[in-house]
Each structure stands twice: as structure tokens, then as C-alpha cells.
Amino acid sequence: QKEVEQNSGPLSVPEGAIASLNCTYSDRGSQSFFWYRQYSGKSPELIMFIYSNGDKEDGRFTAQLNKASQYVSLLIRDSQPSDSATYLCAVNQGSSNTGKLIFGQGTTLQVKP
Amino acid sequence: EAQVTQNPRYLITVTGKKLTVTCSQNMNHEYMSWYRQDPGLGLRQIYYSMNVEVTDKGDVPEGYKVSRKEKRNFPLILESPSPNQTSLYFCASSLSGTPLYGYTFGSGTRLTVV
């Protein structure tokens, strides 16, 4: 089992729709969860972080965390073509104190005009 | 502007020729790390540093060296590059090594070893 798992996609949604990206993780000791957006050939950019169970909203983005199910998701409302990118889920390695983030392989999102 | 600066952006080199990829951050971050990104394998940590003079191996350290003599700089050294080190490399920094903070990434270095 991979430490952080994401469906590689591509996930295709029409412009204006809600895009739902999912991530599961294996380390029950993980405390911090991050979503990064990466455009092709560019570096990852932090767009959301969440530490507590429940939802966290920032503009069109909502992160959802369920520690009991070891599940974190990212919802993008009113999806725009500019949201087309790969979304990386990252989780801190709870079993150590090294500051290490473990990344999923990413989900490619395509927003069609 | 707060940033992590990597150089060079692109590099083509030959097997066995020592090279250094530089990384510098201007945010007074304690924690710095190097990752490589490969298709199908995602981002994998090479080395990290919790603070000046404190470095440790990540998941794929073989063939790499690092040093942290100053807080702002964290160069990645390939003493004898091989073709399997062809990859996209990212330097990242964080305020500290505690779980609360995410990384700020540099722009990346695309390395090709022939």
C-alpha cells in the first residue's frame, strides 16, 4: 500500500462544475495535510492546508479531512480552464519528526470550456 | 519577494562529471529539502536539513551529497552523475521542521545525464 494514494486521472469536468479530488493516506500519526497545484513543467504551489477534521474553505477551494477514514479531499467550485493542472496531496510523516512531507503521485484535472 | 531560487534551470551533462545545483531561500526558513520528481514515481525526498550543519538522508540519497553551512543555502552535489539521475529536481524550504508548515518550492532544475 502506498503511503499517499491518489487517482492519477485525468479527471475531466466542464467549466463551472465542481471538481472533486481525493486522497487516502496510511500513516495514522499524520497531522498535517496539504494540497499543491502543479502546472506542467512548473513547481508545486501550495493552495490549501488542513489540520483538523472537517472542512476548510478558501475562496473556490474546500479541503475536507476525515482522520478516522484516513481520507482528505479537495473540492474546486466553479472550475475554470485555468484550474487545469496536476493536484498533489501531501501528508506529513507522523511517525517521525523530520518535517518530511510524503506526496501522492497527483491527479490530473482537465477543465473543458 | 519571498522565494526559493534554484540554479541552473536546465542542465545537460555527461556521466561522471561532478555538478552542483544551488538552492537559496530568503525567508529565514530553518528547514530545507531536495526532492526529485519522476514520471510514475512522484516526488521523492533526497536529503533534508533541519537547520545549519544538520542534514540527513531522505528516501533516495544514493549518489547525492548536500551541505548546509549557511541558513539560506542548501546545494545539491552530484559527485559522479549517472543517467539514472536524469530527473526534475526541486529544492523546498519550510519555516521549521514541525508538521504545521508546508513547503515553498523552487522553480526546479531539469537535469539530463548522457
JSON list of C-alpha atoms in Angstrom, two decimals:
[
{"chain": "A", "resi": 1, "resn": "GLN", "atom": "CA", "xyz": [0.00, 0.00, 0.00]},
{"chain": "A", "resi": 2, "resn": "LYS", "atom": "CA", "xyz": [1.35, 3.40, -0.96]},
{"chain": "A", "resi": 3, "resn": "GLU", "atom": "CA", "xyz": [1.70, 5.89, 1.83]},
{"chain": "A", "resi": 4, "resn": "VAL", "atom": "CA", "xyz": [-0.35, 8.53, 0.00]},
{"chain": "A", "resi": 5, "resn": "GLU", "atom": "CA", "xyz": [-2.66, 7.45, -2.79]},
{"chain": "A", "resi": 6, "resn": "GLN", "atom": "CA", "xyz": [-4.42, 9.48, -5.42]},
{"chain": "A", "resi": 7, "resn": "ASN", "atom": "CA", "xyz": [-6.25, 8.53, -8.58]},
{"chain": "A", "resi": 8, "resn": "SER", "atom": "CA", "xyz": [-3.98, 9.69, -11.39]},
{"chain": "A", "resi": 9, "resn": "GLY", "atom": "CA", "xyz": [-6.91, 10.66, -13.61]},
{"chain": "A", "resi": 10, "resn": "PRO", "atom": "CA", "xyz": [-7.31, 12.53, -15.79]},
{"chain": "A", "resi": 11, "resn": "LEU", "atom": "CA", "xyz": [-10.40, 13.91, -14.15]},
{"chain": "A", "resi": 12, "resn": "SER", "atom": "CA", "xyz": [-12.34, 15.87, -16.73]},
{"chain": "A", "resi": 13, "resn": "VAL", "atom": "CA", "xyz": [-15.03, 18.37, -15.73]},
{"chain": "A", "resi": 14, "resn": "PRO", "atom": "CA", "xyz": [-16.86, 21.06, -17.68]},
{"chain": "A", "resi": 15, "resn": "GLU", "atom": "CA", "xyz": [-16.22, 24.69, -16.91]},
{"chain": "A", "resi": 16, "resn": "GLY", "atom": "CA", "xyz": [-18.33, 25.87, -13.98]},
{"chain": "A", "resi": 17, "resn": "ALA", "atom": "CA", "xyz": [-18.69, 22.41, -12.45]},
{"chain": "A", "resi": 18, "resn": "ILE", "atom": "CA", "xyz": [-17.36, 21.16, -9.11]},
{"chain": "A", "resi": 19, "resn": "ALA", "atom": "CA", "xyz": [-14.18, 19.12, -9.30]},
{"chain": "A", "resi": 20, "resn": "SER", "atom": "CA", "xyz": [-13.63, 16.61, -6.51]},
{"chain": "A", "resi": 21, "resn": "LEU", "atom": "CA", "xyz": [-10.13, 15.30, -5.86]},
{"chain": "A", "resi": 22, "resn": "ASN", "atom": "CA", "xyz": [-9.48, 12.55, -3.37]},
{"chain": "A", "resi": 23, "resn": "CYS", "atom": "CA", "xyz": [-6.52, 11.27, -1.39]},
{"chain": "A", "resi": 24, "resn": "THR", "atom": "CA", "xyz": [-6.02, 8.48, 1.14]},
{"chain": "A", "resi": 25, "resn": "TYR", "atom": "CA", "xyz": [-3.06, 8.04, 3.45]},
{"chain": "A", "resi": 26, "resn": "SER", "atom": "CA", "xyz": [-1.74, 5.19, 5.54]},
{"chain": "A", "resi": 27, "resn": "ASP", "atom": "CA", "xyz": [0.06, 6.85, 8.49]},
{"chain": "A", "resi": 28, "resn": "ARG", "atom": "CA", "xyz": [-2.44, 7.34, 11.33]},
{"chain": "A", "resi": 29, "resn": "GLY", "atom": "CA", "xyz": [0.04, 9.61, 13.08]},
{"chain": "A", "resi": 30, "resn": "SER", "atom": "CA", "xyz": [-0.06, 12.21, 10.31]},
{"chain": "A", "resi": 31, "resn": "GLN", "atom": "CA", "xyz": [-1.22, 15.60, 11.49]},
{"chain": "A", "resi": 32, "resn": "SER", "atom": "CA", "xyz": [-0.89, 17.97, 8.56]},
{"chain": "A", "resi": 33, "resn": "PHE", "atom": "CA", "xyz": [-2.38, 17.69, 5.10]},
{"chain": "A", "resi": 34, "resn": "PHE", "atom": "CA", "xyz": [-1.63, 19.83, 2.11]},
{"chain": "A", "resi": 35, "resn": "TRP", "atom": "CA", "xyz": [-2.84, 20.29, -1.43]},
{"chain": "A", "resi": 36, "resn": "TYR", "atom": "CA", "xyz": [-0.45, 21.53, -4.05]},
{"chain": "A", "resi": 37, "resn": "ARG", "atom": "CA", "xyz": [-1.21, 22.54, -7.62]},
{"chain": "A", "resi": 38, "resn": "GLN", "atom": "CA", "xyz": [1.41, 21.86, -10.27]},
{"chain": "A", "resi": 39, "resn": "TYR", "atom": "CA", "xyz": [1.19, 23.14, -13.81]},
{"chain": "A", "resi": 40, "resn": "SER", "atom": "CA", "xyz": [3.10, 21.18, -16.43]},
{"chain": "A", "resi": 41, "resn": "GLY", "atom": "CA", "xyz": [6.82, 21.87, -16.15]},
{"chain": "A", "resi": 42, "resn": "LYS", "atom": "CA", "xyz": [6.37, 24.14, -13.14]},
{"chain": "A", "resi": 43, "resn": "SER", "atom": "CA", "xyz": [6.96, 23.75, -9.43]},
{"chain": "A", "resi": 44, "resn": "PRO", "atom": "CA", "xyz": [4.26, 22.72, -6.96]},
{"chain": "A", "resi": 45, "resn": "GLU", "atom": "CA", "xyz": [2.34, 25.59, -5.40]},
{"chain": "A", "resi": 46, "resn": "LEU", "atom": "CA", "xyz": [0.63, 25.29, -2.03]},
{"chain": "A", "resi": 47, "resn": "ILE", "atom": "CA", "xyz": [-3.09, 26.04, -2.31]},
{"chain": "A", "resi": 48, "resn": "MET", "atom": "CA", "xyz": [-4.65, 24.56, 0.84]},
{"chain": "A", "resi": 49, "resn": "PHE", "atom": "CA", "xyz": [-3.68, 23.04, 4.15]},
{"chain": "A", "resi": 50, "resn": "ILE", "atom": "CA", "xyz": [-5.83, 21.43, 6.82]},
{"chain": "A", "resi": 51, "resn": "TYR", "atom": "CA", "xyz": [-5.06, 20.05, 10.26]},
{"chain": "A", "resi": 52, "resn": "SER", "atom": "CA", "xyz": [-8.45, 19.31, 11.84]},
{"chain": "A", "resi": 53, "resn": "ASN", "atom": "CA", "xyz": [-11.30, 17.04, 10.90]},
{"chain": "A", "resi": 54, "resn": "GLY", "atom": "CA", "xyz": [-13.98, 18.74, 8.87]},
{"chain": "A", "resi": 55, "resn": "ASP", "atom": "CA", "xyz": [-13.99, 21.31, 6.12]},
{"chain": "A", "resi": 56, "resn": "LYS", "atom": "CA", "xyz": [-11.81, 24.29, 5.43]},
{"chain": "A", "resi": 57, "resn": "GLU", "atom": "CA", "xyz": [-12.83, 26.78, 2.78]},
{"chain": "A", "resi": 58, "resn": "ASP", "atom": "CA", "xyz": [-10.71, 29.33, 0.93]},
{"chain": "A", "resi": 59, "resn": "GLY", "atom": "CA", "xyz": [-12.41, 31.02, -1.99]},
{"chain": "A", "resi": 60, "resn": "ARG", "atom": "CA", "xyz": [-13.40, 28.40, -4.55]},
{"chain": "A", "resi": 61, "resn": "PHE", "atom": "CA", "xyz": [-11.40, 25.70, -2.76]},
{"chain": "A", "resi": 62, "resn": "THR", "atom": "CA", "xyz": [-12.60, 23.48, 0.10]},
{"chain": "A", "resi": 63, "resn": "ALA", "atom": "CA", "xyz": [-10.40, 20.92, 1.80]},
{"chain": "A", "resi": 64, "resn": "GLN", "atom": "CA", "xyz": [-12.08, 18.11, 3.71]},
{"chain": "A", "resi": 65, "resn": "LEU", "atom": "CA", "xyz": [-10.37, 15.86, 6.25]},
{"chain": "A", "resi": 66, "resn": "ASN", "atom": "CA", "xyz": [-11.59, 12.67, 7.86]},
{"chain": "A", "resi": 67, "resn": "LYS", "atom": "CA", "xyz": [-8.86, 11.23, 10.05]},
{"chain": "A", "resi": 68, "resn": "ALA", "atom": "CA", "xyz": [-10.88, 8.18, 11.07]},
{"chain": "A", "resi": 69, "resn": "SER", "atom": "CA", "xyz": [-11.16, 7.16, 7.43]},
{"chain": "A", "resi": 70, "resn": "GLN", "atom": "CA", "xyz": [-7.68, 8.49, 6.60]},
{"chain": "A", "resi": 71, "resn": "TYR", "atom": "CA", "xyz": [-9.13, 10.48, 3.78]},
{"chain": "A", "resi": 72, "resn": "VAL", "atom": "CA", "xyz": [-8.58, 14.02, 2.58]},
{"chain": "A", "resi": 73, "resn": "SER", "atom": "CA", "xyz": [-10.24, 15.69, -0.38]},
{"chain": "A", "resi": 74, "resn": "LEU", "atom": "CA", "xyz": [-10.19, 18.92, -2.33]},
{"chain": "A", "resi": 75, "resn": "LEU", "atom": "CA", "xyz": [-13.26, 20.45, -3.90]},
{"chain": "A", "resi": 76, "resn": "ILE", "atom": "CA", "xyz": [-12.93, 23.13, -6.54]},
{"chain": "A", "resi": 77, "resn": "ARG", "atom": "CA", "xyz": [-16.15, 25.02, -7.17]},
{"chain": "A", "resi": 78, "resn": "ASP", "atom": "CA", "xyz": [-16.92, 26.87, -10.39]},
{"chain": "A", "resi": 79, "resn": "SER", "atom": "CA", "xyz": [-13.99, 25.16, -12.11]},
{"chain": "A", "resi": 80, "resn": "GLN", "atom": "CA", "xyz": [-12.13, 27.26, -14.67]},
{"chain": "A", "resi": 81, "resn": "PRO", "atom": "CA", "xyz": [-9.87, 26.18, -17.54]},
{"chain": "A", "resi": 82, "resn": "SER", "atom": "CA", "xyz": [-7.00, 27.80, -15.61]},
{"chain": "A", "resi": 83, "resn": "ASP", "atom": "CA", "xyz": [-7.56, 25.17, -12.90]},
{"chain": "A", "resi": 84, "resn": "SER", "atom": "CA", "xyz": [-6.34, 22.51, -15.33]},
{"chain": "A", "resi": 85, "resn": "ALA", "atom": "CA", "xyz": [-3.24, 21.13, -13.62]},
{"chain": "A", "resi": 86, "resn": "THR", "atom": "CA", "xyz": [-1.99, 18.23, -11.55]},
{"chain": "A", "resi": 87, "resn": "TYR", "atom": "CA", "xyz": [-3.05, 18.34, -7.91]},
{"chain": "A", "resi": 88, "resn": "LEU", "atom": "CA", "xyz": [-0.71, 16.78, -5.38]},
{"chain": "A", "resi": 89, "resn": "CYS", "atom": "CA", "xyz": [-1.83, 15.63, -1.97]},
{"chain": "A", "resi": 90, "resn": "ALA", "atom": "CA", "xyz": [0.92, 15.77, 0.68]},
{"chain": "A", "resi": 91, "resn": "VAL", "atom": "CA", "xyz": [0.89, 14.42, 4.21]},
{"chain": "A", "resi": 92, "resn": "ASN", "atom": "CA", "xyz": [3.44, 14.86, 6.97]},
{"chain": "A", "resi": 93, "resn": "GLN", "atom": "CA", "xyz": [5.18, 11.71, 8.11]},
{"chain": "A", "resi": 94, "resn": "GLY", "atom": "CA", "xyz": [3.63, 11.32, 11.53]},
{"chain": "A", "resi": 95, "resn": "SER", "atom": "CA", "xyz": [5.91, 8.53, 12.65]},
{"chain": "A", "resi": 96, "resn": "SER", "atom": "CA", "xyz": [8.98, 10.74, 12.63]},
{"chain": "A", "resi": 97, "resn": "ASN", "atom": "CA", "xyz": [9.87, 14.32, 13.46]},
{"chain": "A", "resi": 98, "resn": "THR", "atom": "CA", "xyz": [11.81, 15.01, 10.28]},
{"chain": "A", "resi": 99, "resn": "GLY", "atom": "CA", "xyz": [9.48, 17.58, 8.73]},
{"chain": "A", "resi": 100, "resn": "LYS", "atom": "CA", "xyz": [9.10, 15.26, 5.79]},
{"chain": "A", "resi": 101, "resn": "LEU", "atom": "CA", "xyz": [6.10, 15.53, 3.53]},
{"chain": "A", "resi": 102, "resn": "ILE", "atom": "CA", "xyz": [5.04, 12.47, 1.59]},
{"chain": "A", "resi": 103, "resn": "PHE", "atom": "CA", "xyz": [3.44, 13.23, -1.73]},
{"chain": "A", "resi": 104, "resn": "GLY", "atom": "CA", "xyz": [0.90, 11.33, -3.72]},
{"chain": "A", "resi": 105, "resn": "GLN", "atom": "CA", "xyz": [1.53, 10.96, -7.42]},
{"chain": "A", "resi": 106, "resn": "GLY", "atom": "CA", "xyz": [-1.09, 13.54, -8.22]},
{"chain": "A", "resi": 107, "resn": "THR", "atom": "CA", "xyz": [-4.42, 13.76, -10.01]},
{"chain": "A", "resi": 108, "resn": "THR", "atom": "CA", "xyz": [-4.54, 15.49, -13.36]},
{"chain": "A", "resi": 109, "resn": "LEU", "atom": "CA", "xyz": [-7.55, 17.77, -13.69]},
{"chain": "A", "resi": 110, "resn": "GLN", "atom": "CA", "xyz": [-8.83, 18.92, -17.05]},
{"chain": "A", "resi": 111, "resn": "VAL", "atom": "CA", "xyz": [-11.46, 21.66, -17.12]},
{"chain": "A", "resi": 112, "resn": "LYS", "atom": "CA", "xyz": [-13.10, 21.89, -20.51]},
{"chain": "A", "resi": 113, "resn": "PRO", "atom": "CA", "xyz": [-14.53, 25.21, -21.72]},
{"chain": "B", "resi": 1, "resn": "GLU", "atom": "CA", "xyz": [9.86, 38.79, -2.87]},
{"chain": "B", "resi": 2, "resn": "ALA", "atom": "CA", "xyz": [9.92, 35.67, -0.70]},
{"chain": "B", "resi": 3, "resn": "GLN", "atom": "CA", "xyz": [11.26, 32.84, -2.77]},
{"chain": "B", "resi": 4, "resn": "VAL", "atom": "CA", "xyz": [13.41, 29.79, -3.21]},
{"chain": "B", "resi": 5, "resn": "THR", "atom": "CA", "xyz": [15.91, 30.21, -6.02]},
{"chain": "B", "resi": 6, "resn": "GLN", "atom": "CA", "xyz": [17.45, 27.26, -7.82]},
{"chain": "B", "resi": 7, "resn": "ASN", "atom": "CA", "xyz": [20.13, 27.31, -10.45]},
{"chain": "B", "resi": 8, "resn": "PRO", "atom": "CA", "xyz": [20.51, 26.25, -13.14]},
{"chain": "B", "resi": 9, "resn": "ARG", "atom": "CA", "xyz": [17.01, 25.69, -14.53]},
{"chain": "B", "resi": 10, "resn": "TYR", "atom": "CA", "xyz": [18.24, 23.29, -17.16]},
{"chain": "B", "resi": 11, "resn": "LEU", "atom": "CA", "xyz": [21.43, 21.26, -17.27]},
{"chain": "B", "resi": 12, "resn": "ILE", "atom": "CA", "xyz": [22.74, 18.63, -19.65]},
{"chain": "B", "resi": 13, "resn": "THR", "atom": "CA", "xyz": [25.89, 16.90, -18.54]},
{"chain": "B", "resi": 14, "resn": "VAL", "atom": "CA", "xyz": [27.91, 13.78, -19.18]},
{"chain": "B", "resi": 15, "resn": "THR", "atom": "CA", "xyz": [28.26, 10.75, -16.98]},
{"chain": "B", "resi": 16, "resn": "GLY", "atom": "CA", "xyz": [30.82, 11.20, -14.24]},
{"chain": "B", "resi": 17, "resn": "LYS", "atom": "CA", "xyz": [31.23, 14.98, -14.42]},
{"chain": "B", "resi": 18, "resn": "LYS", "atom": "CA", "xyz": [30.67, 16.46, -10.99]},
{"chain": "B", "resi": 19, "resn": "LEU", "atom": "CA", "xyz": [27.98, 19.09, -10.74]},
{"chain": "B", "resi": 20, "resn": "THR", "atom": "CA", "xyz": [26.29, 21.28, -8.16]},
{"chain": "B", "resi": 21, "resn": "VAL", "atom": "CA", "xyz": [22.74, 22.58, -8.18]},
{"chain": "B", "resi": 22, "resn": "THR", "atom": "CA", "xyz": [22.39, 25.61, -5.97]},
{"chain": "B", "resi": 23, "resn": "CYS", "atom": "CA", "xyz": [19.41, 26.48, -3.80]},
{"chain": "B", "resi": 24, "resn": "SER", "atom": "CA", "xyz": [18.91, 29.66, -1.82]},
{"chain": "B", "resi": 25, "resn": "GLN", "atom": "CA", "xyz": [15.95, 30.96, 0.18]},
{"chain": "B", "resi": 26, "resn": "ASN", "atom": "CA", "xyz": [15.36, 34.46, 1.53]},
{"chain": "B", "resi": 27, "resn": "MET", "atom": "CA", "xyz": [12.65, 33.64, 4.07]},
{"chain": "B", "resi": 28, "resn": "ASN", "atom": "CA", "xyz": [14.88, 32.72, 7.00]},
{"chain": "B", "resi": 29, "resn": "HIS", "atom": "CA", "xyz": [13.47, 29.20, 6.88]},
{"chain": "B", "resi": 30, "resn": "GLU", "atom": "CA", "xyz": [15.08, 26.60, 9.10]},
{"chain": "B", "resi": 31, "resn": "TYR", "atom": "CA", "xyz": [14.07, 23.55, 7.09]},
{"chain": "B", "resi": 32, "resn": "MET", "atom": "CA", "xyz": [15.26, 22.80, 3.58]},
{"chain": "B", "resi": 33, "resn": "SER", "atom": "CA", "xyz": [14.92, 19.72, 1.43]},
{"chain": "B", "resi": 34, "resn": "TRP", "atom": "CA", "xyz": [15.66, 18.32, -2.00]},
{"chain": "B", "resi": 35, "resn": "TYR", "atom": "CA", "xyz": [13.19, 16.25, -3.99]},
{"chain": "B", "resi": 36, "resn": "ARG", "atom": "CA", "xyz": [13.32, 14.61, -7.36]},
{"chain": "B", "resi": 37, "resn": "GLN", "atom": "CA", "xyz": [10.26, 14.11, -9.49]},
{"chain": "B", "resi": 38, "resn": "ASP", "atom": "CA", "xyz": [9.99, 11.28, -11.98]},
{"chain": "B", "resi": 39, "resn": "PRO", "atom": "CA", "xyz": [7.02, 10.10, -14.07]},
{"chain": "B", "resi": 40, "resn": "GLY", "atom": "CA", "xyz": [5.11, 7.37, -12.29]},
{"chain": "B", "resi": 41, "resn": "LEU", "atom": "CA", "xyz": [7.17, 7.79, -9.11]},
{"chain": "B", "resi": 42, "resn": "GLY", "atom": "CA", "xyz": [6.11, 11.24, -7.98]},
{"chain": "B", "resi": 43, "resn": "LEU", "atom": "CA", "xyz": [8.15, 13.43, -5.66]},
{"chain": "B", "resi": 44, "resn": "ARG", "atom": "CA", "xyz": [10.74, 11.60, -3.60]},
{"chain": "B", "resi": 45, "resn": "GLN", "atom": "CA", "xyz": [12.89, 13.16, -0.92]},
{"chain": "B", "resi": 46, "resn": "ILE", "atom": "CA", "xyz": [16.65, 13.02, -1.44]},
{"chain": "B", "resi": 47, "resn": "TYR", "atom": "CA", "xyz": [18.05, 14.88, 1.57]},
{"chain": "B", "resi": 48, "resn": "TYR", "atom": "CA", "xyz": [16.80, 17.34, 4.12]},
{"chain": "B", "resi": 49, "resn": "SER", "atom": "CA", "xyz": [18.20, 19.77, 6.64]},
{"chain": "B", "resi": 50, "resn": "MET", "atom": "CA", "xyz": [16.54, 20.81, 9.88]},
{"chain": "B", "resi": 51, "resn": "ASN", "atom": "CA", "xyz": [18.99, 23.67, 10.41]},
{"chain": "B", "resi": 52, "resn": "VAL", "atom": "CA", "xyz": [22.54, 24.82, 9.78]},
{"chain": "B", "resi": 53, "resn": "GLU", "atom": "CA", "xyz": [25.02, 21.94, 9.88]},
{"chain": "B", "resi": 54, "resn": "VAL", "atom": "CA", "xyz": [22.19, 19.43, 10.36]},
{"chain": "B", "resi": 55, "resn": "THR", "atom": "CA", "xyz": [21.46, 17.24, 7.35]},
{"chain": "B", "resi": 56, "resn": "ASP", "atom": "CA", "xyz": [20.03, 13.77, 6.92]},
{"chain": "B", "resi": 57, "resn": "LYS", "atom": "CA", "xyz": [19.10, 11.29, 4.23]},
{"chain": "B", "resi": 58, "resn": "GLY", "atom": "CA", "xyz": [15.68, 11.08, 2.67]},
{"chain": "B", "resi": 59, "resn": "ASP", "atom": "CA", "xyz": [14.32, 8.17, 0.69]},
{"chain": "B", "resi": 60, "resn": "VAL", "atom": "CA", "xyz": [16.69, 8.22, -2.29]},
{"chain": "B", "resi": 61, "resn": "PRO", "atom": "CA", "xyz": [20.06, 9.66, -1.15]},
{"chain": "B", "resi": 62, "resn": "GLU", "atom": "CA", "xyz": [22.38, 7.40, -3.15]},
{"chain": "B", "resi": 63, "resn": "GLY", "atom": "CA", "xyz": [24.63, 9.35, -5.49]},
{"chain": "B", "resi": 64, "resn": "TYR", "atom": "CA", "xyz": [23.92, 12.73, -3.88]},
{"chain": "B", "resi": 65, "resn": "LYS", "atom": "CA", "xyz": [25.55, 14.93, -1.29]},
{"chain": "B", "resi": 66, "resn": "VAL", "atom": "CA", "xyz": [24.39, 18.09, 0.43]},
{"chain": "B", "resi": 67, "resn": "SER", "atom": "CA", "xyz": [25.74, 20.67, 2.84]},
{"chain": "B", "resi": 68, "resn": "ARG", "atom": "CA", "xyz": [24.16, 23.37, 4.97]},
{"chain": "B", "resi": 69, "resn": "LYS", "atom": "CA", "xyz": [26.85, 25.82, 6.02]},
{"chain": "B", "resi": 70, "resn": "GLU", "atom": "CA", "xyz": [24.56, 28.83, 5.95]},
{"chain": "B", "resi": 71, "resn": "LYS", "atom": "CA", "xyz": [20.87, 29.00, 6.74]},
{"chain": "B", "resi": 72, "resn": "ARG", "atom": "CA", "xyz": [19.90, 30.32, 3.33]},
{"chain": "B", "resi": 73, "resn": "ASN", "atom": "CA", "xyz": [21.82, 27.90, 1.11]},
{"chain": "B", "resi": 74, "resn": "PHE", "atom": "CA", "xyz": [21.41, 24.17, 0.54]},
{"chain": "B", "resi": 75, "resn": "PRO", "atom": "CA", "xyz": [23.35, 22.97, -2.51]},
{"chain": "B", "resi": 76, "resn": "LEU", "atom": "CA", "xyz": [22.85, 19.54, -4.04]},
{"chain": "B", "resi": 77, "resn": "ILE", "atom": "CA", "xyz": [26.03, 17.87, -5.25]},
{"chain": "B", "resi": 78, "resn": "LEU", "atom": "CA", "xyz": [26.28, 15.00, -7.70]},
{"chain": "B", "resi": 79, "resn": "GLU", "atom": "CA", "xyz": [29.85, 13.76, -7.43]},
{"chain": "B", "resi": 80, "resn": "SER", "atom": "CA", "xyz": [29.63, 11.33, -10.36]},
{"chain": "B", "resi": 81, "resn": "PRO", "atom": "CA", "xyz": [26.31, 11.71, -12.16]},
{"chain": "B", "resi": 82, "resn": "SER", "atom": "CA", "xyz": [24.79, 8.74, -13.91]},
{"chain": "B", "resi": 83, "resn": "PRO", "atom": "CA", "xyz": [21.93, 8.54, -16.44]},
{"chain": "B", "resi": 84, "resn": "ASN", "atom": "CA", "xyz": [19.51, 7.27, -13.76]},
{"chain": "B", "resi": 85, "resn": "GLN", "atom": "CA", "xyz": [19.86, 10.66, -12.09]},
{"chain": "B", "resi": 86, "resn": "THR", "atom": "CA", "xyz": [18.18, 12.31, -15.06]},
{"chain": "B", "resi": 87, "resn": "SER", "atom": "CA", "xyz": [15.19, 13.93, -13.41]},
{"chain": "B", "resi": 88, "resn": "LEU", "atom": "CA", "xyz": [13.41, 17.10, -12.39]},
{"chain": "B", "resi": 89, "resn": "TYR", "atom": "CA", "xyz": [14.81, 18.37, -9.10]},
{"chain": "B", "resi": 90, "resn": "PHE", "atom": "CA", "xyz": [13.11, 20.67, -6.64]},
{"chain": "B", "resi": 91, "resn": "CYS", "atom": "CA", "xyz": [14.51, 22.43, -3.65]},
{"chain": "B", "resi": 92, "resn": "ALA", "atom": "CA", "xyz": [11.96, 23.26, -0.96]},
{"chain": "B", "resi": 93, "resn": "SER", "atom": "CA", "xyz": [12.03, 25.18, 2.29]},
{"chain": "B", "resi": 94, "resn": "SER", "atom": "CA", "xyz": [9.77, 25.48, 5.30]},
{"chain": "B", "resi": 95, "resn": "LEU", "atom": "CA", "xyz": [9.69, 27.73, 8.34]},
{"chain": "B", "resi": 96, "resn": "SER", "atom": "CA", "xyz": [10.56, 24.78, 10.54]},
{"chain": "B", "resi": 97, "resn": "GLY", "atom": "CA", "xyz": [10.54, 21.01, 10.58]},
{"chain": "B", "resi": 98, "resn": "THR", "atom": "CA", "xyz": [7.38, 20.78, 12.66]},
{"chain": "B", "resi": 99, "resn": "PRO", "atom": "CA", "xyz": [4.34, 19.27, 10.95]},
{"chain": "B", "resi": 100, "resn": "LEU", "atom": "CA", "xyz": [2.45, 22.55, 10.73]},
{"chain": "B", "resi": 101, "resn": "TYR", "atom": "CA", "xyz": [4.15, 24.12, 7.77]},
{"chain": "B", "resi": 102, "resn": "GLY", "atom": "CA", "xyz": [4.04, 23.30, 4.11]},
{"chain": "B", "resi": 103, "resn": "TYR", "atom": "CA", "xyz": [6.90, 23.74, 1.71]},
{"chain": "B", "resi": 104, "resn": "THR", "atom": "CA", "xyz": [7.77, 26.56, -0.63]},
{"chain": "B", "resi": 105, "resn": "PHE", "atom": "CA", "xyz": [9.34, 25.11, -3.75]},
{"chain": "B", "resi": 106, "resn": "GLY", "atom": "CA", "xyz": [11.99, 26.46, -6.05]},
{"chain": "B", "resi": 107, "resn": "SER", "atom": "CA", "xyz": [11.35, 26.62, -9.79]},
{"chain": "B", "resi": 108, "resn": "GLY", "atom": "CA", "xyz": [13.06, 23.32, -10.45]},
{"chain": "B", "resi": 109, "resn": "THR", "atom": "CA", "xyz": [16.15, 22.07, -12.26]},
{"chain": "B", "resi": 110, "resn": "ARG", "atom": "CA", "xyz": [15.74, 19.73, -15.17]},
{"chain": "B", "resi": 111, "resn": "LEU", "atom": "CA", "xyz": [18.86, 17.59, -15.28]},
{"chain": "B", "resi": 112, "resn": "THR", "atom": "CA", "xyz": [19.81, 15.31, -18.13]},
{"chain": "B", "resi": 113, "resn": "VAL", "atom": "CA", "xyz": [22.80, 12.99, -17.76]},
{"chain": "B", "resi": 114, "resn": "VAL", "atom": "CA", "xyz": [24.03, 11.42, -21.01]}
]
